[in-house]
Amino acid sequence: MFTHPVRRVRASAVVRTSRRRIVVPMTSVRYLAIADQLAGELKSNDPGSRVPSENEIAVRFGVGRAASRSALQELERRLVVRRIQGSGTFVNRRIDYVISGNRPPSWHATVTAAGARPRAIVKAIDQLPLPEEIAEYLGHPPGAAMYRVTREFYADELLASWVTEWIPVDAVPELETALHVVDSLDLVLRQTGSVAPVRAWCRVGVELPPAEVLVGLGIASCQLAWRVESLSCDRANGRPIMFSCTWTRLDAVRVVVEMDNRATACGCPPNERFEDDVQS
């Protein structure tokens, strides 16, 4: 038995007890007020710092777990926090990732310019036959020997992207060795391959990632992500040197495209397919 000072409880209110404490009435918008207060407090926290759990929020505000869960879901919807399966909820910082013919196609350079700390981890480097659907982008016949590099990208130590990159073997013969010393592929291409990569063409969309990427990014099967397909050429001669497909968490990055067509970006001869893709 317990008593509560509220004599008449509306249908929209919930009254619960836990650990011999009295929980205040819970209206349908109470979780929004909690989310507003937490959002203001979390602004001063470092990106990646842990957010109080559902139970901690429930105890602090004197509400039930359903309300605290709704408050965290609201913060996630606002992109204030991000949840990582099996790890918890963390303060989020969403950065602008600018894609432009005037910027190097480099995660490190772009994330640094956005004011965050970049990091890349190589998951795999394989030499594989070039798939037919990518061959026309790189200007090599299907089946030609190519490096396929799979990497994870981080911003402020939070996993942001899962990327697959296809690079001609003759562009950087010692790519695997170089990437174990320097984790910036753009820098490796410039120093070891003696090329100056520029982003020549890209296609951006928001889609459901394949299963491998969902697991790699640690997101739920129903979550959408940025998908960015991109071709980089050597600025000096327009030679295609890398085709990449990057999947990026929506709560980590806002993709901003400032893009010219392929001919303008790196002096490549016009190509009807590329022009159509850019215009679309």
Short mmCIF file of C-alpha atoms in Angstrom, two decimals:
data_model
loop_
_atom_site.label_atom_id
_atom_site.label_comp_id
_atom_site.label_asym_id
_atom_site.label_seq_id
_atom_site.Cartn_x
_atom_site.Cartn_y
_atom_site.Cartn_z
CA MET A 1 0.00 0.00 0.00
CA PHE A 2 1.14 3.54 -0.65
CA THR A 3 -0.37 6.97 -0.76
CA HIS A 4 0.17 9.69 -3.33
CA PRO A 5 -0.65 13.39 -3.03
CA VAL A 6 -2.40 13.43 -6.40
CA ARG A 7 -6.04 12.60 -5.75
CA ARG A 8 -7.16 12.25 -9.32
CA VAL A 9 -4.84 10.63 -11.87
CA ARG A 10 -5.64 11.28 -15.50
CA ALA A 11 -5.62 8.47 -18.05
CA SER A 12 -2.47 9.96 -19.59
CA ALA A 13 -0.54 9.72 -16.30
CA VAL A 14 1.41 6.76 -14.93
CA VAL A 15 2.09 6.29 -11.23
CA ARG A 16 4.66 3.68 -10.23
CA THR A 17 6.79 2.73 -7.26
CA SER A 18 10.30 1.33 -7.25
CA ARG A 19 12.70 0.75 -4.38
CA ARG A 20 10.19 2.20 -1.92
CA ARG A 21 10.07 5.53 -3.68
CA ILE A 22 7.11 7.38 -5.09
CA VAL A 23 7.24 8.16 -8.81
CA VAL A 24 5.69 11.44 -9.93
CA PRO A 25 2.76 11.40 -12.38
CA MET A 26 3.96 10.82 -15.94
CA THR A 27 2.20 12.81 -18.64
CA SER A 28 2.53 11.99 -22.34
CA VAL A 29 4.96 14.90 -22.86
CA ARG A 30 7.06 14.53 -19.69
CA TYR A 31 9.77 12.62 -21.59
CA LEU A 32 10.18 15.60 -23.92
CA ALA A 33 10.94 17.88 -20.99
CA ILE A 34 13.49 15.35 -19.73
CA ALA A 35 15.04 15.15 -23.20
CA ASP A 36 15.23 18.98 -23.38
CA GLN A 37 17.02 19.18 -20.04
CA LEU A 38 19.46 16.38 -20.87
CA ALA A 39 20.19 17.88 -24.31
CA GLY A 40 21.18 21.16 -22.68
CA GLU A 41 23.44 19.41 -20.17
CA LEU A 42 25.12 17.18 -22.75
CA LYS A 43 26.25 20.15 -24.85
CA SER A 44 29.17 20.63 -22.48
CA ASN A 45 30.21 16.96 -22.57
CA ASP A 46 32.95 15.66 -24.85
CA PRO A 47 31.87 13.63 -27.90
CA GLY A 48 32.01 9.94 -27.08
CA SER A 49 31.42 10.37 -23.35
CA ARG A 50 28.91 7.98 -21.86
CA VAL A 51 25.30 9.06 -21.33
CA PRO A 52 23.37 8.02 -18.17
CA SER A 53 21.49 4.75 -18.53
CA GLU A 54 17.71 4.38 -18.67
CA ASN A 55 17.67 3.32 -15.03
CA GLU A 56 19.84 6.27 -13.93
CA ILE A 57 17.58 8.71 -15.75
CA ALA A 58 14.47 7.09 -14.28
CA VAL A 59 15.83 7.39 -10.73
CA ARG A 60 17.02 10.98 -11.21
CA PHE A 61 13.73 12.30 -12.61
CA GLY A 62 11.42 10.05 -10.64
CA VAL A 63 9.82 8.44 -13.67
CA GLY A 64 9.37 4.92 -14.97
CA ARG A 65 11.69 3.12 -17.36
CA ALA A 66 9.31 3.68 -20.26
CA ALA A 67 9.65 7.45 -19.84
CA SER A 68 13.44 7.38 -19.54
CA ARG A 69 13.63 5.11 -22.59
CA SER A 70 11.45 7.55 -24.55
CA ALA A 71 13.68 10.45 -23.49
CA LEU A 72 16.80 8.65 -24.78
CA GLN A 73 15.01 7.75 -28.00
CA GLU A 74 14.10 11.41 -28.44
CA LEU A 75 17.74 12.44 -27.93
CA GLU A 76 18.75 9.83 -30.49
CA ARG A 77 16.14 11.17 -32.92
CA ARG A 78 17.64 14.66 -32.48
CA LEU A 79 21.12 13.16 -33.11
CA VAL A 80 22.28 14.41 -29.69
CA VAL A 81 23.29 10.88 -28.66
CA ARG A 82 24.08 7.67 -30.47
CA ARG A 83 23.55 4.11 -29.31
CA ILE A 84 26.13 1.42 -30.02
CA GLN A 85 24.87 -2.13 -29.73
CA GLY A 86 26.42 -3.89 -26.78
CA SER A 87 28.28 -0.80 -25.57
CA GLY A 88 25.75 1.83 -24.48
CA THR A 89 24.71 5.38 -25.33
CA PHE A 90 27.23 8.16 -25.99
CA VAL A 91 27.30 11.89 -26.60
CA ASN A 92 27.12 12.45 -30.33
CA ARG A 93 28.77 15.05 -32.51
CA ARG A 94 27.65 15.24 -36.11
CA ILE A 95 30.15 16.75 -38.50
CA ASP A 96 29.85 18.07 -42.04
CA TYR A 97 31.69 15.88 -44.53
CA VAL A 98 32.25 18.06 -47.59
CA ILE A 99 32.74 16.37 -50.97
CA SER A 100 34.23 18.75 -53.51
CA GLY A 101 36.53 18.82 -56.50
CA ASN A 102 38.58 21.38 -54.59
CA ARG A 103 39.16 19.13 -51.57
CA PRO A 104 41.33 16.00 -51.43
CA PRO A 105 39.38 12.70 -51.30
CA SER A 106 40.74 12.11 -47.82
CA TRP A 107 38.85 11.13 -44.66
CA HIS A 108 41.67 12.51 -42.53
CA ALA A 109 41.80 15.89 -44.25
CA THR A 110 38.02 16.36 -44.42
CA VAL A 111 37.32 15.32 -40.82
CA THR A 112 40.19 17.46 -39.54
CA ALA A 113 38.80 20.44 -41.46
CA ALA A 114 35.44 19.82 -39.73
CA GLY A 115 37.15 20.13 -36.33
CA ALA A 116 37.12 16.45 -35.35
CA ARG A 117 39.85 13.83 -34.81
CA PRO A 118 40.11 11.29 -37.65
CA ARG A 119 41.31 7.71 -37.52
CA ALA A 120 41.22 4.77 -39.93
CA ILE A 121 41.59 1.04 -39.31
CA VAL A 122 42.40 -1.36 -42.14
CA LYS A 123 40.19 -4.44 -41.93
CA ALA A 124 41.47 -6.18 -45.05
CA ILE A 125 43.66 -5.67 -48.15
CA ASP A 126 43.14 -8.19 -50.94
CA GLN A 127 44.22 -8.51 -54.57
CA LEU A 128 41.12 -9.50 -56.51
CA PRO A 129 39.84 -9.50 -60.10
CA LEU A 130 38.10 -6.22 -60.93
CA PRO A 131 34.28 -6.64 -60.92
CA GLU A 132 32.56 -5.80 -64.18
CA GLU A 133 30.32 -3.15 -62.62
CA ILE A 134 33.36 -1.16 -61.45
CA ALA A 135 35.62 -1.76 -64.47
CA GLU A 136 34.18 1.06 -66.59
CA TYR A 137 34.78 3.60 -63.82
CA LEU A 138 38.46 2.73 -63.46
CA GLY A 139 39.07 2.27 -67.19
CA HIS A 140 40.44 -1.27 -66.75
CA PRO A 141 39.07 -4.51 -68.23
CA PRO A 142 36.98 -6.73 -65.98
CA GLY A 143 39.17 -9.23 -64.16
CA ALA A 144 42.23 -6.96 -64.04
CA ALA A 145 44.26 -7.22 -60.82
CA MET A 146 43.07 -4.71 -58.24
CA TYR A 147 43.56 -3.95 -54.59
CA ARG A 148 40.35 -4.07 -52.60
CA VAL A 149 40.86 -2.23 -49.32
CA THR A 150 38.23 -2.46 -46.57
CA ARG A 151 38.52 0.09 -43.77
CA GLU A 152 36.69 1.58 -40.79
CA PHE A 153 36.67 5.35 -40.33
CA TYR A 154 36.39 7.08 -36.96
CA ALA A 155 35.67 10.69 -35.96
CA ASP A 156 36.47 11.61 -32.35
CA GLU A 157 36.94 7.88 -31.65
CA LEU A 158 33.37 7.07 -32.69
CA LEU A 159 32.92 4.65 -35.58
CA ALA A 160 31.42 6.60 -38.48
CA SER A 161 32.01 4.82 -41.80
CA TRP A 162 32.66 1.49 -43.48
CA VAL A 163 34.43 1.86 -46.83
CA THR A 164 35.55 -0.39 -49.67
CA GLU A 165 38.15 1.02 -52.10
CA TRP A 166 39.35 -0.40 -55.43
CA ILE A 167 42.82 0.68 -56.57
CA PRO A 168 44.90 -0.52 -59.57
CA VAL A 169 47.84 -2.61 -58.37
CA ASP A 170 50.26 -0.71 -60.60
CA ALA A 171 49.27 2.61 -58.97
CA VAL A 172 50.85 1.67 -55.63
CA PRO A 173 52.70 -1.69 -55.83
CA GLU A 174 53.51 -1.72 -52.09
CA LEU A 175 50.11 -0.52 -50.88
CA GLU A 176 49.69 -3.13 -48.16
CA THR A 177 53.06 -2.33 -46.58
CA ALA A 178 52.47 1.41 -46.81
CA LEU A 179 49.04 1.29 -45.16
CA HIS A 180 50.48 -0.49 -42.16
CA VAL A 181 52.77 2.50 -41.64
CA VAL A 182 50.44 5.39 -42.58
CA ASP A 183 46.66 5.04 -42.16
CA SER A 184 45.82 7.85 -44.62
CA LEU A 185 45.34 6.30 -48.07
CA ASP A 186 45.39 9.75 -49.68
CA LEU A 187 48.84 10.38 -48.20
CA VAL A 188 50.06 6.94 -49.32
CA LEU A 189 48.92 7.60 -52.89
CA ARG A 190 50.66 10.98 -52.93
CA GLN A 191 53.94 9.83 -51.39
CA THR A 192 54.27 6.27 -52.65
CA GLY A 193 52.22 6.32 -55.82
CA SER A 194 53.36 9.83 -56.85
CA VAL A 195 49.83 10.88 -57.78
CA ALA A 196 47.65 13.80 -56.70
CA PRO A 197 44.15 12.38 -56.14
CA VAL A 198 41.13 14.60 -56.77
CA ARG A 199 37.53 13.55 -56.44
CA ALA A 200 36.19 13.51 -59.99
CA TRP A 201 32.69 12.06 -59.66
CA CYS A 202 30.35 10.94 -56.92
CA ARG A 203 26.85 9.66 -56.28
CA VAL A 204 25.22 10.13 -52.87
CA GLY A 205 22.10 8.49 -51.46
CA VAL A 206 20.50 7.26 -48.24
CA GLU A 207 19.84 3.52 -48.26
CA LEU A 208 19.63 0.40 -46.14
CA PRO A 209 23.16 -1.05 -45.87
CA PRO A 210 23.91 -4.70 -46.65
CA ALA A 211 24.30 -7.14 -43.76
CA GLU A 212 28.11 -6.95 -43.65
CA VAL A 213 27.99 -3.16 -43.28
CA LEU A 214 25.25 -3.27 -40.63
CA VAL A 215 27.45 -5.53 -38.54
CA GLY A 216 30.55 -3.46 -39.24
CA LEU A 217 28.90 -0.17 -38.24
CA GLY A 218 27.02 -1.71 -35.31
CA ILE A 219 23.60 -0.42 -36.38
CA ALA A 220 20.17 -2.01 -36.43
CA SER A 221 18.83 -3.70 -39.57
CA CYS A 222 16.18 -1.00 -40.00
CA GLN A 223 18.60 1.96 -39.88
CA LEU A 224 19.46 3.93 -43.01
CA ALA A 225 22.95 5.18 -43.82
CA TRP A 226 24.66 7.47 -46.31
CA ARG A 227 25.95 5.62 -49.36
CA VAL A 228 28.64 7.52 -51.26
CA GLU A 229 30.16 6.09 -54.45
CA SER A 230 33.15 8.08 -55.64
CA LEU A 231 35.79 8.10 -58.35
CA SER A 232 39.17 9.78 -57.83
CA CYS A 233 41.59 10.70 -60.63
CA ASP A 234 45.17 11.89 -60.80
CA ARG A 235 45.06 15.66 -61.16
CA ALA A 236 48.06 15.68 -63.51
CA ASN A 237 46.74 13.38 -66.24
CA GLY A 238 43.14 12.48 -65.36
CA ARG A 239 43.99 8.80 -64.84
CA PRO A 240 41.40 7.02 -62.62
CA ILE A 241 43.18 5.74 -59.51
CA MET A 242 40.46 4.80 -57.00
CA PHE A 243 36.80 3.84 -56.87
CA SER A 244 35.23 3.77 -53.41
CA CYS A 245 31.90 2.87 -51.85
CA THR A 246 31.45 4.36 -48.39
CA TRP A 247 28.61 3.68 -45.93
CA THR A 248 28.36 6.30 -43.19
CA ARG A 249 26.12 6.57 -40.13
CA LEU A 250 23.53 9.34 -40.40
CA ASP A 251 24.10 10.25 -36.76
CA ALA A 252 27.83 10.75 -37.36
CA VAL A 253 27.98 12.79 -40.55
CA ARG A 254 26.00 15.20 -42.71
CA VAL A 255 27.24 14.75 -46.27
CA VAL A 256 27.59 18.06 -48.14
CA VAL A 257 28.30 17.84 -51.88
CA GLU A 258 29.95 20.72 -53.70
CA MET A 259 30.81 18.98 -56.95
CA ASP A 260 31.77 19.78 -60.55
CA ASN A 261 31.49 17.22 -63.30
CA ARG A 262 34.35 14.87 -64.11
CA ALA A 263 35.79 16.94 -66.96
CA THR A 264 35.93 20.09 -64.85
CA ALA A 265 37.35 18.38 -61.78
CA CYS A 266 40.40 16.67 -63.23
CA GLY A 267 40.62 17.37 -66.94
CA CYS A 268 39.18 14.01 -67.95
CA PRO A 269 37.45 13.79 -71.34
CA PRO A 270 33.64 14.06 -71.08
CA ASN A 271 31.82 10.80 -70.54
CA GLU A 272 28.09 10.54 -71.11
CA ARG A 273 27.47 8.15 -68.23
CA PHE A 274 29.36 10.29 -65.72
CA GLU A 275 27.57 13.46 -66.83
CA ASP A 276 24.19 11.77 -66.51
CA ASP A 277 25.01 10.48 -63.03
CA VAL A 278 26.18 13.89 -61.81
CA GLN A 279 23.09 15.64 -63.17
CA SER A 280 20.82 13.15 -61.46
#
